[in-house]
Coordinates of C-alpha atoms and ligand atoms in Angstrom, one line a residue:
M757 CA 79.1 94.7 92.6
V758 CA 80.5 91.3 93.4
F759 CA 77.1 89.4 93.3
D760 CA 76.6 90.6 89.7
H761 CA 80.1 89.8 88.5
P762 CA 80.2 87.4 85.5
E763 CA 82.6 85.1 87.4
W764 CA 80.4 85.0 90.5
D765 CA 79.5 81.4 91.2
D766 CA 77.7 81.5 94.6
H767 CA 81.0 82.0 96.4
E768 CA 80.5 81.5 100.1
Q769 CA 82.6 84.5 101.2
V770 CA 84.6 87.3 99.7
T771 CA 86.6 89.4 102.0
Y772 CA 88.3 92.7 101.1
V773 CA 91.4 93.4 103.2
H774 CA 93.0 96.8 103.3
D775 CA 95.7 98.3 105.5
A776 CA 97.1 101.5 104.2
S777 CA 99.8 101.7 106.8
V778 CA 101.6 98.7 105.2
G779 CA 100.3 99.2 101.6
L780 CA 98.1 96.1 101.7
S781 CA 95.1 95.7 99.4
A782 CA 93.9 92.1 99.0
I783 CA 90.8 90.0 98.3
V784 CA 90.2 86.6 99.9
A785 CA 87.6 84.5 98.2
L786 CA 86.2 81.2 99.6
H787 CA 84.4 79.5 96.8
R788 CA 83.3 76.4 98.8
V789 CA 84.1 75.6 102.4
R790 CA 84.2 71.8 102.6
G791 CA 85.5 69.7 105.5
G792 CA 85.6 72.9 107.5
A793 CA 88.0 74.7 105.2
A794 CA 88.7 76.3 101.8
L795 CA 92.3 75.9 100.7
G796 CA 94.3 77.8 98.1
G797 CA 97.3 80.0 97.4
I798 CA 98.1 83.7 97.7
R799 CA 98.8 85.4 94.4
F800 CA 100.8 88.6 94.6
H801 CA 100.4 90.4 91.2
R802 CA 100.4 93.8 89.6
Y803 CA 96.8 93.9 88.5
P804 CA 95.8 96.8 86.3
D805 CA 92.9 97.6 88.7
S806 CA 90.8 96.1 91.4
T807 CA 88.2 94.7 89.0
A808 CA 90.9 92.6 87.3
A809 CA 91.9 91.3 90.8
L810 CA 88.3 90.4 91.7
T811 CA 87.9 88.6 88.4
D812 CA 91.0 86.6 89.1
V813 CA 90.2 85.7 92.7
L814 CA 86.7 84.5 91.8
R815 CA 88.0 82.4 89.0
L816 CA 91.0 81.0 90.9
S817 CA 89.0 80.1 94.0
R818 CA 86.5 78.2 91.9
A819 CA 89.3 76.3 90.1
M820 CA 90.6 75.3 93.5
T821 CA 87.2 73.7 94.3
Y822 CA 87.4 71.7 91.1
K823 CA 90.9 70.6 92.0
W824 CA 89.9 69.5 95.4
A825 CA 86.9 67.7 94.1
L826 CA 89.1 65.7 91.7
T827 CA 91.4 64.6 94.5
R828 CA 88.3 63.5 96.5
L829 CA 90.0 65.0 99.6
E830 CA 86.9 66.8 100.8
W831 CA 88.2 70.3 101.1
G832 CA 86.9 73.3 99.2
G833 CA 88.6 76.0 97.1
G834 CA 89.8 79.4 98.2
K835 CA 92.3 81.9 97.0
T836 CA 93.8 85.3 97.9
V837 CA 95.0 88.0 95.5
V838 CA 97.3 90.8 96.7
L839 CA 97.4 93.9 94.5
G840 CA 100.9 95.0 94.0
N841 CA 104.4 94.4 92.7
P842 CA 105.9 91.5 94.8
A843 CA 109.4 92.7 94.0
R844 CA 108.7 96.2 95.4
D845 CA 105.7 95.9 97.8
K846 CA 106.1 92.6 99.5
T847 CA 107.3 93.3 103.1
P848 CA 107.1 91.3 106.3
Q849 CA 104.7 94.0 107.7
L850 CA 102.4 93.6 104.7
L851 CA 102.5 89.8 104.9
C852 CA 101.8 89.9 108.7
A853 CA 98.8 92.2 108.1
L854 CA 97.5 89.8 105.5
G855 CA 98.2 86.9 107.9
R856 CA 96.2 88.5 110.7
A857 CA 93.2 88.9 108.3
I858 CA 93.5 85.2 107.4
D859 CA 93.6 84.4 111.1
E860 CA 90.4 86.2 111.6
L861 CA 88.7 83.6 109.3
A862 CA 89.5 81.1 112.0
G863 CA 90.5 78.2 109.8
R864 CA 87.8 78.5 107.2
Y865 CA 90.6 79.5 104.9
V866 CA 94.1 77.9 104.8
C867 CA 96.7 79.8 102.6
A868 CA 99.7 78.6 100.7
P869 CA 102.1 80.1 98.1
D870 CA 101.1 80.9 94.5
V871 CA 102.6 83.2 91.9
G872 CA 104.4 86.0 93.6
T873 CA 104.7 84.3 97.0
D874 CA 106.9 81.5 98.3
A875 CA 107.6 79.2 101.2
E876 CA 109.6 82.0 103.0
D877 CA 106.6 84.3 102.8
M878 CA 104.5 81.5 104.4
E879 CA 107.0 81.3 107.2
V880 CA 106.5 85.0 107.9
I881 CA 102.7 84.6 107.8
R882 CA 103.0 81.6 110.2
G883 CA 104.2 84.1 112.8
V884 CA 100.6 85.4 113.0
T885 CA 98.4 82.5 112.0
R886 CA 98.6 78.7 112.0
H887 CA 96.2 78.5 109.0
V888 CA 99.1 78.2 106.5
A889 CA 100.7 75.5 104.4
G890 CA 103.5 75.4 101.8
L891 CA 106.1 76.2 104.4
P892 CA 109.9 75.8 103.8
G893 CA 110.7 72.2 103.1
A894 CA 107.3 71.7 101.6
D895 CA 107.6 73.4 98.2
T896 CA 104.4 72.4 96.4
S897 CA 105.9 73.1 93.0
V898 CA 108.0 69.9 93.3
A899 CA 104.8 67.7 93.5
T900 CA 103.0 69.9 90.9
A901 CA 105.7 69.4 88.4
L902 CA 105.8 65.6 89.0
G903 CA 102.0 65.4 88.7
L904 CA 102.0 67.4 85.5
F905 CA 104.7 65.1 84.1
H906 CA 102.2 62.2 84.6
G907 CA 99.5 64.4 83.0
L908 CA 101.8 64.9 79.9
R909 CA 102.3 61.2 79.7
A910 CA 98.6 60.7 79.5
M911 CA 98.4 63.5 76.9
A912 CA 101.0 61.7 74.8
N913 CA 99.1 58.5 75.1
R914 CA 95.9 60.3 74.0
V915 CA 97.2 62.3 71.0
L916 CA 100.4 60.5 70.0
R917 CA 99.2 57.0 71.0
R918 CA 102.3 56.2 72.9
D919 CA 103.1 55.6 76.6
D920 CA 106.6 57.2 76.8
L921 CA 107.9 60.6 76.0
E922 CA 111.2 59.5 74.3
G923 CA 111.7 61.9 71.4
V924 CA 108.4 63.8 71.9
T925 CA 108.8 67.5 71.3
I926 CA 107.5 69.8 74.0
A927 CA 107.4 73.5 74.5
V928 CA 107.2 74.8 78.1
Q929 CA 105.9 78.3 78.9
G930 CA 107.4 79.6 82.1
A931 CA 110.6 78.5 83.8
G932 CA 109.5 79.1 87.4
G933 CA 109.1 76.7 90.2
V934 CA 106.9 74.3 88.2
G935 CA 108.2 74.8 84.7
S936 CA 111.9 74.4 85.6
R937 CA 111.2 71.1 87.5
L938 CA 109.0 69.9 84.7
C939 CA 111.8 70.5 82.2
A940 CA 114.1 68.3 84.3
H941 CA 111.5 65.4 84.4
L942 CA 110.9 65.7 80.6
V943 CA 114.6 65.7 79.7
E944 CA 115.1 62.6 82.0
A945 CA 112.3 60.9 80.1
G946 CA 114.0 61.6 76.8
A947 CA 111.7 64.3 75.5
R948 CA 113.1 67.2 73.3
V949 CA 112.2 70.3 75.2
W950 CA 112.1 74.1 74.6
V951 CA 111.4 76.6 77.3
A952 CA 110.4 80.3 77.3
D953 CA 110.3 82.8 80.1
I954 CA 110.0 86.6 80.1
D955 CA 112.6 86.5 82.9
R956 CA 115.8 85.9 80.8
E957 CA 117.9 85.0 83.8
R958 CA 115.5 82.2 84.8
M959 CA 115.3 81.0 81.2
R960 CA 119.1 80.9 81.0
T961 CA 119.5 79.1 84.3
V962 CA 117.0 76.4 83.4
S963 CA 118.5 76.0 80.0
E964 CA 122.0 75.6 81.5
V965 CA 120.9 73.2 84.3
T966 CA 118.6 70.9 82.3
G967 CA 120.0 71.3 78.8
V968 CA 116.7 72.4 77.3
A969 CA 116.7 75.0 74.4
P970 CA 115.5 78.6 75.0
L971 CA 112.6 80.0 72.9
P972 CA 111.3 83.6 72.6
P973 CA 108.3 84.0 74.9
D974 CA 106.0 85.1 72.1
E975 CA 106.7 82.0 70.1
V976 CA 106.1 79.3 72.7
L977 CA 102.4 78.7 72.2
S978 CA 102.7 78.5 68.4
A979 CA 105.8 76.4 68.4
D980 CA 106.0 73.5 66.0
V981 CA 106.0 70.8 68.6
D982 CA 103.9 67.8 69.7
L983 CA 102.8 69.2 73.0
V984 CA 102.7 72.6 74.7
A985 CA 102.8 73.0 78.5
P986 CA 101.6 76.5 79.8
C987 CA 103.3 76.9 83.2
A988 CA 103.2 80.7 83.5
L989 CA 100.1 82.7 84.1
G990 CA 96.4 82.1 83.2
A991 CA 94.2 83.2 80.3
V992 CA 96.8 82.4 77.7
L993 CA 94.4 80.4 75.5
D994 CA 92.2 82.8 73.8
E995 CA 90.8 83.8 70.3
R996 CA 94.2 85.2 69.3
S997 CA 96.5 82.4 70.5
I998 CA 94.4 79.3 69.7
P999 CA 94.4 79.7 65.9
R1000 CA 98.2 79.8 66.0
I1001 CA 98.7 76.6 68.1
R1002 CA 100.4 73.9 66.1
A1003 CA 100.8 71.3 68.9
K1004 CA 98.4 68.3 69.1
G1005 CA 97.9 68.7 72.8
V1006 CA 98.1 71.4 75.5
C1007 CA 98.8 70.3 79.0
G1008 CA 100.2 72.6 81.6
A1009 CA 100.0 73.7 85.2
A1010 CA 99.0 77.4 84.8
N1011 CA 95.7 77.9 86.6
N1012 CA 92.8 79.1 84.4
Q1013 CA 94.5 78.8 81.1
L1014 CA 91.2 79.4 79.1
A1015 CA 90.4 83.1 78.8
T1016 CA 86.7 82.2 78.5
P1017 CA 84.8 78.9 78.5
A1018 CA 84.2 79.3 74.7
D1019 CA 88.0 78.9 74.3
A1020 CA 87.6 75.2 75.2
D1021 CA 85.3 74.8 72.2
R1022 CA 87.7 76.8 70.0
L1023 CA 90.5 74.3 70.9
R1024 CA 88.3 71.3 70.2
E1025 CA 87.2 72.8 66.8
R1026 CA 90.8 73.1 65.9
G1027 CA 91.5 69.5 66.9
V1028 CA 93.8 70.5 69.8
V1029 CA 93.3 68.3 72.9
W1030 CA 93.4 70.3 76.1
A1031 CA 93.9 68.8 79.5
P1032 CA 92.0 70.8 82.1
D1033 CA 94.6 72.6 84.3
Y1034 CA 92.7 71.7 87.5
V1035 CA 93.2 68.0 86.6
V1036 CA 96.9 68.0 85.7
S1037 CA 98.1 70.6 88.3
A1038 CA 96.6 68.9 91.3
G1039 CA 100.0 67.8 92.5
G1040 CA 100.4 71.0 94.6
I1041 CA 97.3 70.5 96.7
I1042 CA 98.0 66.8 97.0
S1043 CA 101.3 67.6 98.6
G1044 CA 99.5 70.3 100.7
A1045 CA 97.2 67.5 102.0
R1046 CA 100.3 65.5 103.0
E1047 CA 101.8 68.5 104.7
L1048 CA 98.6 69.1 106.7
G1049 CA 98.6 65.4 107.8
R1050 CA 95.6 64.3 105.7
I1051 CA 97.5 61.7 103.7
S1052 CA 100.9 59.9 104.0
T1053 CA 104.0 60.4 101.8
E1054 CA 103.3 57.1 100.2
E1055 CA 99.7 58.0 99.4
M1056 CA 100.9 61.3 98.0
Q1057 CA 103.2 59.5 95.5
E1058 CA 100.4 57.2 94.5
R1059 CA 98.0 60.1 94.0
L1060 CA 100.6 62.0 91.9
A1061 CA 101.1 59.0 89.7
G1062 CA 97.3 58.7 89.6
I1063 CA 97.0 62.0 87.7
Y1064 CA 97.9 59.8 84.6
E1065 CA 94.7 57.8 85.0
T1066 CA 92.6 60.7 86.0
T1067 CA 93.7 62.7 82.9
L1068 CA 93.0 59.8 80.6
T1069 CA 89.6 59.3 82.2
V1070 CA 88.6 63.0 81.8
L1071 CA 89.9 63.1 78.1
D1072 CA 88.1 59.8 77.3
L1073 CA 84.8 61.0 78.9
A1074 CA 85.0 64.3 76.9
D1075 CA 85.6 62.3 73.7
K1076 CA 82.7 59.9 74.3
R1077 CA 80.3 62.7 75.2
G1078 CA 81.5 64.9 72.4
V1079 CA 82.2 67.9 74.7
S1080 CA 85.3 70.1 75.1
Ligands
NAD1792 P1 106.4 80.9 89.3 O1 106.1 82.3 89.6 O2 107.5 80.3 90.0 O3 106.8 80.9 87.7 C1 106.1 81.5 86.7 C2 107.1 81.8 85.6 O4 106.4 82.3 84.5 C3 108.0 83.0 86.0 O5 109.4 82.6 85.8 C4 107.6 84.1 85.1 O6 108.7 84.9 84.7 C5 107.1 83.3 83.9 N1 106.2 84.1 83.0 C6 105.2 85.0 83.3 N2 104.6 85.4 82.2 C7 105.2 84.7 81.1 C8 105.0 84.7 79.7 N3 104.1 85.5 79.2 N4 105.8 83.9 79.0 C9 106.7 83.1 79.5 N5 107.0 83.1 80.9 C10 106.2 83.9 81.7 O7 105.1 80.1 89.4 P2 105.0 78.5 89.5 O8 104.9 78.1 90.9 O9 106.0 77.9 88.6 O10 103.5 78.3 88.9 C11 103.3 78.4 87.5 C12 101.8 78.2 87.2 O11 101.3 77.0 87.7 C13 101.0 79.4 87.8 O12 99.9 79.7 87.0 C14 100.4 78.7 89.1 O13 99.2 79.3 89.5 C15 100.2 77.3 88.6 N6 100.3 76.3 89.7 C16 101.3 76.3 90.5 C17 101.3 75.3 91.5 C18 102.5 75.2 92.5 O14 102.5 74.3 93.3 N7 103.5 76.1 92.4 C19 100.3 74.4 91.7 C20 99.2 74.5 90.8 C21 99.2 75.4 89.7

């Protein structure tokens, strides 16, 4: 039962969407509706079962609320998960059926791309609802990668006591929209970068385009580097991976990197500084706010650069208060 779920956090609305004729099974969770809407992406993923999907959507929508709170943009957090294999199951018919369900929420939820969906999918969804962002030409991963780059600068300041990334060694997990662009920023800043992706083709492309070195996916979190940037999926920091981390700082865009809240303490006990993902990956929603007309392009750039200060403030506060 959803109200008894361990990840339940007084979510305002959880909607189950099913349309057998197009193979659609999805859950839309609105954690908080603020300023009239909850905003967050659509994740299309092969969940082992519907319980795992529910867990994910409850956690992801809550993380979106945290992100919006830190941007002070007065929107709340929402998220959609679609159960299935995007490569096989994602059809225009399925996307339109999902779009119609989103339209029925009458603007209380605004969707955008997430893992397994992209700008082209949002264009399809726009055919049936106007409550959609992240359309072609407004790829949020561009801003997310730039914001994360500023977060990594703050992390270097905090754990290496330096303001530039020249010669800093960094391992990036995931060479997708965010990871690949992050690699380019890091190389430009003079960092020494390694990247790992389970998709060999992607890893090779990023490696060729940016000049970063490939790394086996199962070695990336334990790489002997200064910083690690998880930019793949969530729950990668757990009781098995944390003891193997050799980096001084972990700072990445992947949503919900901690498998459980106790993992934040595990990291702290090991002396590894972790930048909360909802702080350093806020670039995507900042660019979403620009796309929806809430802020100007200039303000977006200022806010992306501002992730540096926000990250430092959060890390300093945690240090002063002795909390993870
Ligand atoms: P993406 O789907 O484009 O890329 C993810 C990449 O991770 C893929 O190439 C995939 O093959 C790879 N991957 C999956 N499991 C892996 C593993 N175990 N080891 C190594 N690589 C693995 O997604 P994205 O848009 O780049 O987003 C990356 C992460 O950042 C996600 O967790 C997403 O929720 C989060 N995020 C994205 C945005 C955005 O604007 N795109 C904003 C905020 C947060």
